[in-house]
Coordinates of C-alpha atoms and ligand atoms in Angstrom, one line a residue:
Chain A
X1 CA 78.6 102.9 59.0
X2 CA 81.9 104.6 58.1
X3 CA 81.4 107.4 60.6
X4 CA 81.1 105.2 63.6
X5 CA 83.6 105.7 66.4
X6 CA 83.7 102.1 67.4
X7 CA 82.9 99.2 65.2
X8 CA 83.0 95.6 66.4
X9 CA 82.6 92.9 63.7
X10 CA 82.4 89.2 64.5
X11 CA 84.4 89.5 67.6
X12 CA 85.4 86.1 69.0
X13 CA 87.5 85.6 72.1
X14 CA 88.8 82.2 73.1
X15 CA 91.4 80.5 75.3
X16 CA 93.0 77.3 73.9
X17 CA 90.2 75.3 75.5
X18 CA 87.2 77.5 75.7
X19 CA 85.3 80.1 73.6
X20 CA 84.4 83.0 75.9
X21 CA 82.8 85.5 73.5
X22 CA 81.5 84.5 70.1
X23 CA 80.5 86.4 66.9
X24 CA 79.8 89.7 68.6
X25 CA 79.0 92.7 66.4
X26 CA 77.9 96.2 67.4
X27 CA 78.9 99.8 66.8
X28 CA 78.9 103.1 68.7
X29 CA 78.5 106.5 66.9
X30 CA 80.4 109.6 68.2
X31 CA 78.6 110.9 71.2
X32 CA 76.3 107.9 71.5
X33 CA 75.5 106.3 74.8
X34 CA 75.5 102.5 74.4
X35 CA 74.6 100.0 77.2
X36 CA 75.9 96.5 77.5
X37 CA 73.7 94.3 79.6
X38 CA 74.4 90.8 80.8
X39 CA 74.6 88.6 83.8
X40 CA 77.8 87.8 85.6
X41 CA 80.3 85.9 83.4
X42 CA 78.6 86.8 80.1
X43 CA 81.7 88.4 78.7
X44 CA 81.0 92.1 79.2
X45 CA 84.4 92.9 80.8
X46 CA 86.3 90.8 78.2
X47 CA 84.6 92.7 75.4
X48 CA 85.6 96.0 76.9
X49 CA 89.2 94.8 77.5
X50 CA 89.3 93.7 73.9
X51 CA 88.3 97.2 72.8
X52 CA 91.3 98.7 74.6
X53 CA 93.6 95.9 73.5
X54 CA 94.3 94.7 77.1
X55 CA 93.2 91.1 76.9
X56 CA 95.3 88.6 78.9
X57 CA 97.9 86.9 76.6
X58 CA 96.1 83.6 77.0
X59 CA 93.0 85.0 75.3
X60 CA 93.1 85.1 71.5
X61 CA 90.9 87.6 69.7
X62 CA 89.5 87.1 66.2
X63 CA 87.3 89.3 64.1
X64 CA 87.7 93.1 63.8
X65 CA 87.5 96.0 66.2
X66 CA 88.0 99.5 64.7
X67 CA 88.3 102.4 67.0
X68 CA 88.5 105.9 65.5
X69 CA 89.3 104.3 62.2
X70 CA 92.1 102.1 63.4
X71 CA 92.2 98.3 63.8
X72 CA 92.8 97.2 67.4
X73 CA 93.2 93.4 66.9
X74 CA 96.7 92.6 66.1
X75 CA 97.9 96.2 66.5
X76 CA 101.4 96.6 68.0
X77 CA 101.6 97.6 71.7
X78 CA 103.2 100.9 70.8
X79 CA 100.2 102.0 68.7
X80 CA 97.8 100.8 71.4
X81 CA 99.5 102.9 74.1
X82 CA 99.0 106.0 72.0
X83 CA 95.4 105.1 71.2
X84 CA 94.5 104.4 74.9
X85 CA 93.8 107.6 76.6
X86 CA 93.6 109.4 73.2
X87 CA 90.6 107.5 71.8
X88 CA 89.4 105.5 74.8
X89 CA 89.5 105.6 78.6
X90 CA 88.0 103.3 81.2
X91 CA 86.3 103.6 84.6
X92 CA 86.4 100.3 86.5
X93 CA 84.1 98.7 88.9
X94 CA 86.1 98.9 92.1
X95 CA 87.6 102.3 92.6
X96 CA 89.7 101.3 95.6
X97 CA 91.8 98.8 93.7
X98 CA 91.8 100.9 90.5
X99 CA 93.8 103.6 92.2
X100 CA 97.5 103.2 93.3
X101 CA 97.4 102.9 97.1
X102 CA 100.7 104.6 97.5
X103 CA 100.2 107.7 95.3
X104 CA 98.4 110.8 96.3
X105 CA 95.2 111.3 94.3
X106 CA 96.4 114.6 92.7
X107 CA 99.4 112.9 91.2
X108 CA 97.3 110.1 89.9
X109 CA 95.2 112.5 87.9
X110 CA 98.2 114.5 86.9
X111 CA 99.7 111.6 85.0
X112 CA 97.2 111.3 82.2
X113 CA 96.8 115.2 82.2
X114 CA 100.5 115.6 81.5
X115 CA 100.5 112.9 78.8
X116 CA 97.6 114.5 77.0
X117 CA 99.1 118.0 77.1
X118 CA 102.3 116.7 75.7
X119 CA 100.6 114.7 73.0
X120 CA 98.7 117.8 71.9
X121 CA 101.9 119.8 72.0
X122 CA 100.7 122.1 74.8
X123 CA 102.5 123.5 77.7
X124 CA 102.9 120.7 80.3
X125 CA 104.7 122.4 83.2
X126 CA 103.7 122.1 86.9
X127 CA 101.4 125.0 86.9
X128 CA 99.5 124.1 83.8
X129 CA 99.1 120.5 85.0
X130 CA 98.0 121.6 88.5
X131 CA 95.4 124.0 87.0
X132 CA 94.1 121.2 84.8
X133 CA 93.9 118.8 87.8
X134 CA 91.9 121.3 89.8
X135 CA 89.4 122.0 87.0
X136 CA 88.9 118.2 86.5
X137 CA 88.1 117.9 90.3
X138 CA 85.6 120.6 89.9
X139 CA 84.2 118.9 86.8
X140 CA 83.4 115.7 88.7
X141 CA 82.1 117.9 91.5
X142 CA 84.5 117.0 94.3
X143 CA 84.6 119.3 97.2
X144 CA 87.8 120.5 99.0
X145 CA 90.1 119.9 96.0
X146 CA 93.1 121.1 98.0
X147 CA 92.7 118.3 100.6
X148 CA 91.9 115.7 98.0
X149 CA 94.9 116.3 95.9
X150 CA 97.1 115.4 98.8
X151 CA 95.0 112.4 100.1
X152 CA 95.6 108.8 99.5
X153 CA 92.9 106.5 98.1
X154 CA 92.1 104.9 101.5
X155 CA 91.5 108.3 103.0
X156 CA 88.5 109.3 101.0
X157 CA 85.0 107.7 100.5
X158 CA 84.1 105.2 97.9
X159 CA 82.0 107.7 95.9
X160 CA 84.9 110.2 96.0
X161 CA 87.3 107.6 94.8
X162 CA 85.0 106.8 91.9
X163 CA 84.8 110.5 91.1
X164 CA 88.6 110.6 91.1
X165 CA 88.7 107.6 88.8
X166 CA 86.3 109.4 86.4
X167 CA 88.4 112.5 86.6
X168 CA 91.4 110.4 85.6
X169 CA 89.5 108.9 82.7
X170 CA 88.4 112.4 81.5
X171 CA 91.9 113.8 82.0
X172 CA 92.7 111.9 78.7
X173 CA 89.9 113.7 76.9
X174 CA 88.9 110.4 75.2
X175 CA 86.4 110.1 72.4
X176 CA 85.0 106.9 74.0
X177 CA 84.5 106.4 77.7
X178 CA 84.1 102.8 78.9
X179 CA 82.4 102.4 82.3
X180 CA 82.5 98.8 83.5
X181 CA 79.9 98.5 86.2
X182 CA 81.1 101.7 87.7
X183 CA 78.5 101.7 90.5
X184 CA 78.4 98.1 91.6
X185 CA 80.8 98.7 94.5
X186 CA 78.9 101.7 95.8
X187 CA 75.8 102.2 98.0
X188 CA 72.5 103.0 96.4
X189 CA 72.5 106.8 96.9
X190 CA 76.1 107.2 95.7
X191 CA 75.2 104.9 92.7
X192 CA 72.5 107.3 91.5
X193 CA 74.9 110.3 91.9
X194 CA 77.7 108.6 89.9
X195 CA 75.3 107.5 87.2
X196 CA 73.9 111.0 86.8
X197 CA 77.5 112.5 86.9
X198 CA 78.7 110.2 84.1
X199 CA 75.6 110.8 82.0
X200 CA 75.8 114.5 82.3
X201 CA 79.5 114.6 81.7
X202 CA 79.6 112.6 78.5
X203 CA 76.7 114.7 77.2
X204 CA 78.4 117.9 78.1
X205 CA 81.7 116.9 76.6
X206 CA 80.3 115.1 73.6
X207 CA 82.0 111.8 74.5
X208 CA 80.6 108.4 73.4
X209 CA 79.9 106.0 76.3
X210 CA 80.0 102.3 76.6
X211 CA 78.2 101.6 79.8
X212 CA 78.4 98.1 81.2
X213 CA 76.0 96.8 83.8
X214 CA 73.8 94.0 84.8
X215 CA 71.3 96.5 86.3
X216 CA 68.6 97.1 83.7
X217 CA 67.2 100.1 85.4
X218 CA 70.5 101.9 85.5
X219 CA 71.2 101.1 81.8
X220 CA 67.8 102.3 81.0
X221 CA 68.6 105.7 82.6
X222 CA 71.9 106.0 80.8
X223 CA 71.8 104.4 77.4
X224 CA 70.2 105.3 74.1
X225 CA 70.9 101.9 72.6
X226 CA 71.6 98.6 74.3
X227 CA 72.8 95.2 73.7
X228 CA 72.0 92.2 75.8
X229 CA 74.6 89.4 76.2
X230 CA 74.5 85.9 77.5
X231 CA 77.2 83.3 77.6
X232 CA 79.4 85.4 75.3
X233 CA 76.8 85.9 72.6
X234 CA 74.5 88.7 71.6
X235 CA 70.9 88.0 72.5
X236 CA 69.2 91.2 71.4
X237 CA 70.1 94.8 70.4
X238 CA 68.3 98.0 69.6
X239 CA 67.1 101.3 71.0
X240 CA 67.1 101.2 74.8
X241 CA 63.4 102.2 75.0
X242 CA 62.4 99.3 72.7
X243 CA 64.6 96.6 74.1
X244 CA 63.8 97.4 77.7
X245 CA 60.0 97.8 77.3
X246 CA 59.1 95.6 74.4
X247 CA 61.8 92.9 74.3
X248 CA 61.6 90.4 71.5
X249 CA 63.8 87.7 72.9
X250 CA 62.5 85.4 75.7
X251 CA 65.7 85.8 77.7
X252 CA 65.5 89.6 77.6
X253 CA 61.8 89.3 78.5
X254 CA 62.6 87.3 81.6
X255 CA 65.3 89.9 82.6
X256 CA 62.8 92.7 82.2
X257 CA 60.1 90.9 84.1
X258 CA 62.5 90.1 86.9
X259 CA 63.6 93.7 87.1
X260 CA 60.0 94.8 87.1
X261 CA 59.0 92.4 89.9
X262 CA 62.0 93.7 91.9
X263 CA 60.8 97.3 91.4
X264 CA 57.3 96.5 92.3
X265 CA 58.5 94.7 95.4
X266 CA 60.4 97.8 96.4
X267 CA 57.5 100.1 95.7
X268 CA 55.1 97.8 97.5
X269 CA 57.1 98.4 100.7
X270 CA 55.6 100.8 103.2
Chain B
X1 CA 85.6 101.5 115.7
X2 CA 86.5 101.2 119.4
X3 CA 88.8 98.2 118.7
X4 CA 90.7 100.3 116.2
X5 CA 91.1 103.3 118.5
X6 CA 92.6 101.2 121.2
X7 CA 94.8 99.1 119.0
X8 CA 96.3 101.7 116.7
X9 CA 98.1 103.8 119.3
X10 CA 99.6 100.7 121.0
X11 CA 100.9 99.5 117.7
X12 CA 102.2 102.8 116.9
X13 CA 103.9 103.1 120.3
X14 CA 105.6 99.8 119.8
X15 CA 106.6 100.9 116.3
X16 CA 108.1 104.0 117.8
X17 CA 110.1 102.1 120.4
X18 CA 111.4 99.8 117.7
X19 CA 112.3 102.7 115.5
X20 CA 114.2 104.6 118.3
X21 CA 116.1 101.6 119.5
X22 CA 117.2 100.9 115.9
X23 CA 118.1 104.5 115.4
X24 CA 120.3 104.5 118.6
X25 CA 122.1 101.3 117.7
X26 CA 122.7 102.2 114.0
X27 CA 123.3 105.9 114.8
X28 CA 126.0 105.1 117.4
X29 CA 127.8 102.8 115.0
X30 CA 127.5 105.3 112.1
X31 CA 128.8 108.0 114.4
X32 CA 131.8 105.9 115.4
X33 CA 132.5 105.1 111.7
X34 CA 132.4 108.8 110.8
X35 CA 134.5 109.9 113.7
X36 CA 137.1 107.2 112.9
X37 CA 138.0 109.3 109.7
X38 CA 139.1 112.2 111.9
X39 CA 140.0 110.7 115.3
X40 CA 140.8 107.4 116.9
X41 CA 142.3 107.0 120.4
X42 CA 145.5 105.6 118.8
X43 CA 146.8 105.0 115.3
X44 CA 145.6 101.6 114.0
X45 CA 149.0 99.9 113.9
X46 CA 150.4 101.7 117.0
X47 CA 151.5 99.1 119.5
X48 CA 150.7 101.5 122.3
X49 CA 150.0 99.1 125.2
X50 CA 151.0 95.8 126.6
X51 CA 149.8 92.6 125.1
X52 CA 146.2 91.5 125.7
X53 CA 145.5 94.1 128.2
X54 CA 142.0 94.1 129.7
X55 CA 139.8 97.2 129.1
X56 CA 141.0 100.2 131.1
X57 CA 141.0 104.0 131.1
X58 CA 143.9 104.0 128.6
X59 CA 142.5 101.3 126.4
X60 CA 138.7 101.3 126.5
X61 CA 138.3 97.9 124.8
X62 CA 141.7 96.5 125.8
X63 CA 144.5 95.6 123.5
X64 CA 145.3 92.7 121.1
X65 CA 148.2 90.3 121.2
X66 CA 150.5 92.9 119.6
X67 CA 149.5 95.6 122.1
X68 CA 147.3 97.5 119.5
X69 CA 144.3 99.4 120.8
X70 CA 141.1 97.4 120.3
X71 CA 138.7 100.4 120.6
X72 CA 140.6 102.0 117.6
X73 CA 140.1 98.8 115.6
X74 CA 136.4 98.7 116.6
X75 CA 135.8 102.2 115.3
X76 CA 137.6 101.5 112.0
X77 CA 135.7 98.2 111.8
X78 CA 132.4 100.2 112.1
X79 CA 133.4 102.3 109.1
X80 CA 134.3 99.2 107.1
X81 CA 131.1 97.3 108.1
X82 CA 129.0 100.3 106.9
X83 CA 130.9 100.7 103.7
X84 CA 130.6 97.0 103.0
X85 CA 127.0 96.8 103.9
X86 CA 125.9 99.8 101.9
X87 CA 128.1 99.0 98.9
X88 CA 127.0 95.3 98.8
X89 CA 123.4 96.1 99.2
X90 CA 123.5 98.8 96.6
X91 CA 125.2 96.5 94.0
X92 CA 122.8 93.6 95.0
X93 CA 119.8 95.9 94.8
X94 CA 120.7 97.3 91.3
X95 CA 121.4 93.9 89.8
X96 CA 118.6 92.1 91.7
X97 CA 115.8 94.7 91.1
X98 CA 116.7 95.0 87.4
X99 CA 116.7 91.3 86.7
X100 CA 113.7 90.7 89.0
X101 CA 111.6 93.2 87.1
X102 CA 112.9 91.9 83.8
X103 CA 111.8 88.4 84.8
X104 CA 108.3 89.6 85.9
X105 CA 107.8 91.3 82.5
X106 CA 109.5 88.6 80.3
X107 CA 107.9 86.0 78.2
X108 CA 107.0 82.8 80.0
X109 CA 110.2 81.1 78.8
X110 CA 112.6 83.8 79.9
X111 CA 110.7 84.3 83.2
X112 CA 111.0 80.6 84.0
X113 CA 114.7 80.6 83.1
X114 CA 115.4 83.6 85.3
X115 CA 113.4 82.2 88.2
X116 CA 115.3 78.9 88.0
X117 CA 118.5 80.8 87.8
X118 CA 117.7 82.8 91.0
X119 CA 116.7 79.6 92.8
X120 CA 119.9 77.8 91.8
X121 CA 122.1 80.8 92.9
X122 CA 120.2 81.1 96.2
X123 CA 120.8 77.4 96.9
X124 CA 124.5 78.3 97.1
X125 CA 125.3 80.2 100.3
X126 CA 126.0 83.9 99.6
X127 CA 129.3 83.4 101.2
X128 CA 130.3 80.7 98.7
X129 CA 129.4 82.9 95.7
X130 CA 131.3 85.7 97.2
X131 CA 134.3 83.4 97.7
X132 CA 134.2 82.4 94.1
X133 CA 134.1 86.0 93.0
X134 CA 137.1 86.9 95.2
X135 CA 138.9 83.9 93.8
X136 CA 138.1 85.0 90.2
X137 CA 139.5 88.5 91.0
X138 CA 142.6 86.9 92.3
X139 CA 143.4 89.5 95.0
X140 CA 141.5 90.3 98.1
X141 CA 140.6 93.9 98.6
X142 CA 137.8 95.9 100.1
X143 CA 136.4 96.6 96.7
X144 CA 136.5 93.0 95.7
X145 CA 134.8 92.0 98.9
X146 CA 132.0 94.5 98.3
X147 CA 131.5 93.4 94.7
X148 CA 131.6 89.8 95.6
X149 CA 129.0 90.2 98.4
X150 CA 126.8 92.4 96.1
X151 CA 126.8 89.7 93.4
X152 CA 126.1 87.1 96.1
X153 CA 123.0 89.0 97.4
X154 CA 121.6 89.8 93.9
X155 CA 119.7 86.6 93.3
X156 CA 117.9 86.9 96.7
X157 CA 116.9 90.5 95.8
X158 CA 116.0 89.3 92.3
X159 CA 113.7 86.6 93.4
X160 CA 111.7 88.8 95.8
X161 CA 111.6 91.6 93.3
X162 CA 110.1 89.2 90.7
X163 CA 107.4 88.0 93.1
X164 CA 106.5 91.5 94.3
X165 CA 106.4 92.9 90.8
X166 CA 104.1 90.1 89.7
X167 CA 101.8 90.9 92.5
X168 CA 101.7 94.6 91.6
X169 CA 101.2 93.8 87.9
X170 CA 98.0 91.9 88.8
X171 CA 96.5 94.9 90.5
X172 CA 93.6 96.8 88.9
X173 CA 95.5 100.1 89.1
X174 CA 98.1 98.8 86.7
X175 CA 95.3 98.0 84.2
X176 CA 93.8 101.4 84.9
X177 CA 97.2 103.0 84.2
X178 CA 97.6 101.0 81.0
X179 CA 94.1 101.8 79.8
X180 CA 94.8 105.5 80.2
X181 CA 97.9 105.1 77.9
X182 CA 100.8 104.9 80.4
X183 CA 103.9 103.4 78.8
X184 CA 105.5 100.4 80.5
X185 CA 108.5 102.5 81.5
X186 CA 106.3 105.0 83.3
X187 CA 104.4 102.2 85.0
X188 CA 107.6 100.7 86.4
X189 CA 108.8 104.1 87.6
X190 CA 105.5 105.5 89.0
X191 CA 103.6 102.5 90.1
X192 CA 105.7 99.3 90.4
X193 CA 108.8 100.7 92.2
X194 CA 106.9 102.7 94.8
X195 CA 104.7 99.7 95.6
X196 CA 107.5 97.2 95.9
X197 CA 109.9 99.4 97.8
X198 CA 108.2 99.2 101.3
X199 CA 108.5 95.4 101.1
X200 CA 111.8 95.4 99.3
X201 CA 113.2 97.9 101.9
X202 CA 112.7 95.6 104.8
X203 CA 114.2 92.8 102.8
X204 CA 117.2 94.9 101.8
X205 CA 117.8 95.6 105.5
X206 CA 118.0 91.9 106.1
X207 CA 120.5 91.7 103.2
X208 CA 122.5 94.5 104.8
X209 CA 122.9 92.4 107.9
X210 CA 123.7 89.3 105.8
X211 CA 126.4 91.3 103.9
X212 CA 128.0 92.6 107.1
X213 CA 128.1 89.1 108.6
X214 CA 129.4 87.6 105.3
X215 CA 132.1 90.2 105.2
X216 CA 133.1 89.2 108.7
X217 CA 133.2 85.6 107.5
X218 CA 135.2 86.5 104.4
X219 CA 137.7 88.4 106.6
X220 CA 137.8 85.5 109.0
X221 CA 138.8 83.3 106.1
X222 CA 141.4 85.8 105.0
X223 CA 139.4 86.7 101.9
X224 CA 138.1 90.1 103.1
X225 CA 139.7 93.5 103.2
X226 CA 143.4 92.8 103.8
X227 CA 145.3 94.6 106.6
X228 CA 145.6 97.4 107.6
X229 CA 141.8 97.3 107.3
X230 CA 140.5 96.3 110.7
X231 CA 137.1 94.7 110.0
X232 CA 135.2 93.1 112.8
X233 CA 135.5 89.8 111.1
X234 CA 139.3 90.1 111.0
X235 CA 139.3 91.1 114.7
X236 CA 137.3 88.0 115.5
X237 CA 139.8 85.9 113.5
X238 CA 142.8 87.4 115.3
X239 CA 141.2 86.9 118.7
X240 CA 140.6 83.3 117.9
X241 CA 143.6 81.9 119.7
X242 CA 143.1 84.0 122.8
X243 CA 139.4 83.7 123.5
X244 CA 139.9 82.2 126.9
X245 CA 142.7 84.4 128.1
X246 CA 141.4 87.7 126.6
X247 CA 137.7 87.1 125.8
X248 CA 137.0 90.8 125.2
X249 CA 138.9 90.7 121.9
X250 CA 136.3 88.4 120.5
X251 CA 133.2 89.4 122.5
X252 CA 133.4 93.1 121.6
X253 CA 133.5 92.8 117.8
X254 CA 130.9 90.1 118.0
X255 CA 128.6 92.4 120.0
X256 CA 129.2 95.3 117.6
X257 CA 128.2 93.1 114.6
X258 CA 125.1 91.9 116.5
X259 CA 124.2 95.5 117.4
X260 CA 124.5 96.7 113.8
X261 CA 122.5 93.8 112.3
X262 CA 119.7 94.1 114.9
X263 CA 119.7 97.9 114.7
X264 CA 119.3 97.9 110.9
X265 CA 116.4 95.5 111.1
X266 CA 114.6 97.5 113.8
X267 CA 115.2 100.7 111.9
X268 CA 113.8 99.2 108.7
X269 CA 110.7 97.9 110.5
X270 CA 110.1 101.3 112.2
X271 CA 110.6 103.2 109.0
X272 CA 108.1 101.1 107.2
X273 CA 105.5 101.6 109.8
X274 CA 106.1 105.3 109.7
X275 CA 106.1 105.9 106.0
X276 CA 103.8 103.4 104.5
X277 CA 100.6 105.4 104.0
X278 CA 98.4 102.4 103.7
X279 CA 99.4 101.4 107.2
X280 CA 99.2 104.9 108.6
X281 CA 95.8 105.8 110.0
X282 CA 93.9 108.2 107.8
Ligands
ATP1 N1 92.0 85.6 81.6 C1 91.0 84.8 81.5 N2 91.2 83.5 81.1 C2 90.2 82.6 80.9 N3 88.9 82.9 81.1 C3 88.6 84.1 81.5 C4 89.6 85.1 81.7 N4 89.0 86.3 82.1 C5 87.7 86.0 82.1 N5 87.4 84.7 81.8 C6 86.1 84.1 81.7 O1 85.4 84.7 80.7 C7 84.0 84.8 81.1 C8 83.5 86.2 80.9 O2 84.2 87.0 81.9 P1 83.9 88.6 82.0 O3 84.8 89.1 83.0 O4 83.9 89.3 80.7 O5 82.4 88.6 82.6 P2 81.5 89.8 82.9 O6 80.3 89.8 82.0 O7 82.2 91.1 83.0 O8 80.9 89.4 84.4 P3 80.8 90.4 85.7 O9 79.4 91.0 85.6 O10 80.9 89.4 86.8 O11 81.9 91.3 85.7 C9 83.9 84.3 82.5 O12 83.4 83.0 82.4 C10 85.3 84.2 83.0 O13 85.5 83.1 83.8
MG2 MG1 82.9 92.4 84.6

């Protein structure tokens, strides 16, 4: 469809001696929440890096990725820099290492805020940026913004760090947010909070979401459509409700059955 | 939890003692260097006393074989050591950090070439490189000595900068910064430099010590700052023939050199412990 925000056609990623992702095709419409499911090493992160044009130099992409109407594969770095942040932003798995250990959190959020204000030709002075940073902290529901702005990453909790990372991603006002296993490093209660936060924010702000996870239950909560990957290939794709309850492929069926058994085991506990 | 609460204060106290000792040593020498601009007990070339006098109330550090006051020379030597150390480290840091970061960012081929170049230069003693630069400039002067030592230090700084930069480049927060559209220039300025400086700083302090000692050696070889500059190295050279009859002439500049080099290193260690937020308890 022409109106899709992200269109991936026949994406193949390979190193000189190994094919890591092969013939992947999917698309995400503006505002759509798309889930990417697959076990560890199935190529989920590589796919998301390819979308942002951040693959390691040793990995050669083939096929086509169009984001907001522009081709990513083969695009010059200069255009990619402009496009990142403007069209797409990413939240990573491990918030401790995704934040600069030596920079106060407030300044880390201020960076993308300033760039976005400048790009849009708006006032980007200290006051304007500080106001924006504060409203972003409120948006991700972080308490005590004054203290947080001056804190370093190791001084706040894991959940708070991930909220800061989300604030940084939203600071760009992207049209597509990529969340690469954003809850794996967190404890179960915090996981649920972060998943709810991401879902409500993208809905509120009308941002499309590419949500990557190996946790079927979480993807089921978040995504409208899903794609299941294995060994770098697509196994099955379709509406989340259909794929996760009436899977057609045997691999997906085994995943769903395993998840169900796991849930039942949990519920069976006193 | 309990292990942390007993260990941190001890570590911090030790860090503090290191810091203060370093500050006293370096502070004393800096003070002597500054005061030397306005006041010295005698004029530098004033043959005010007898030859090779032992330390006394009139000549706190004794006199040399021409009867010149050694304390005066020590004060001026402090000034020169500091100027040489700061100047050489500044030049070495600018060249070294720039080439080190360039190498870390460069294509495989250029990176390998620069890395090999650093290693080859490091294989030559800093002093030898400095001597070649002085020889190329044809005349010995304080400025030439500083330039020579700075160039001599630069491959050491370059190599460590390259390694530190590569480590930082592999971190997730660099990918995170790139994915949010930060340009490479901004990434170097905001993320790479701040994250390599704590480690680089300690290394630069070591280089400062190296530079001051190398200047002493250059002077000792007659390639350093020419007279009337009284560097500690020149003092050592001049006291060479009279070590047994007037040992203070060699011992005192040697001690001053030692105090400055040790002091700088202690100070750098202490500063890093104080200002590195990742090491500071939260
Ligand atoms: N730079 C690289 N060079 C070569 N192979 C790579 C590189 N990065 C990743 N791979 C390989 O590509 C495969 C897919 O990796 P990817 O990180 O996309 O997995 P993933 O689905 O995100 O897994 P996880 O759930 O563990 O994050 C893995 O087998 C990995 O070893
Ligand atoms: Mg991954």
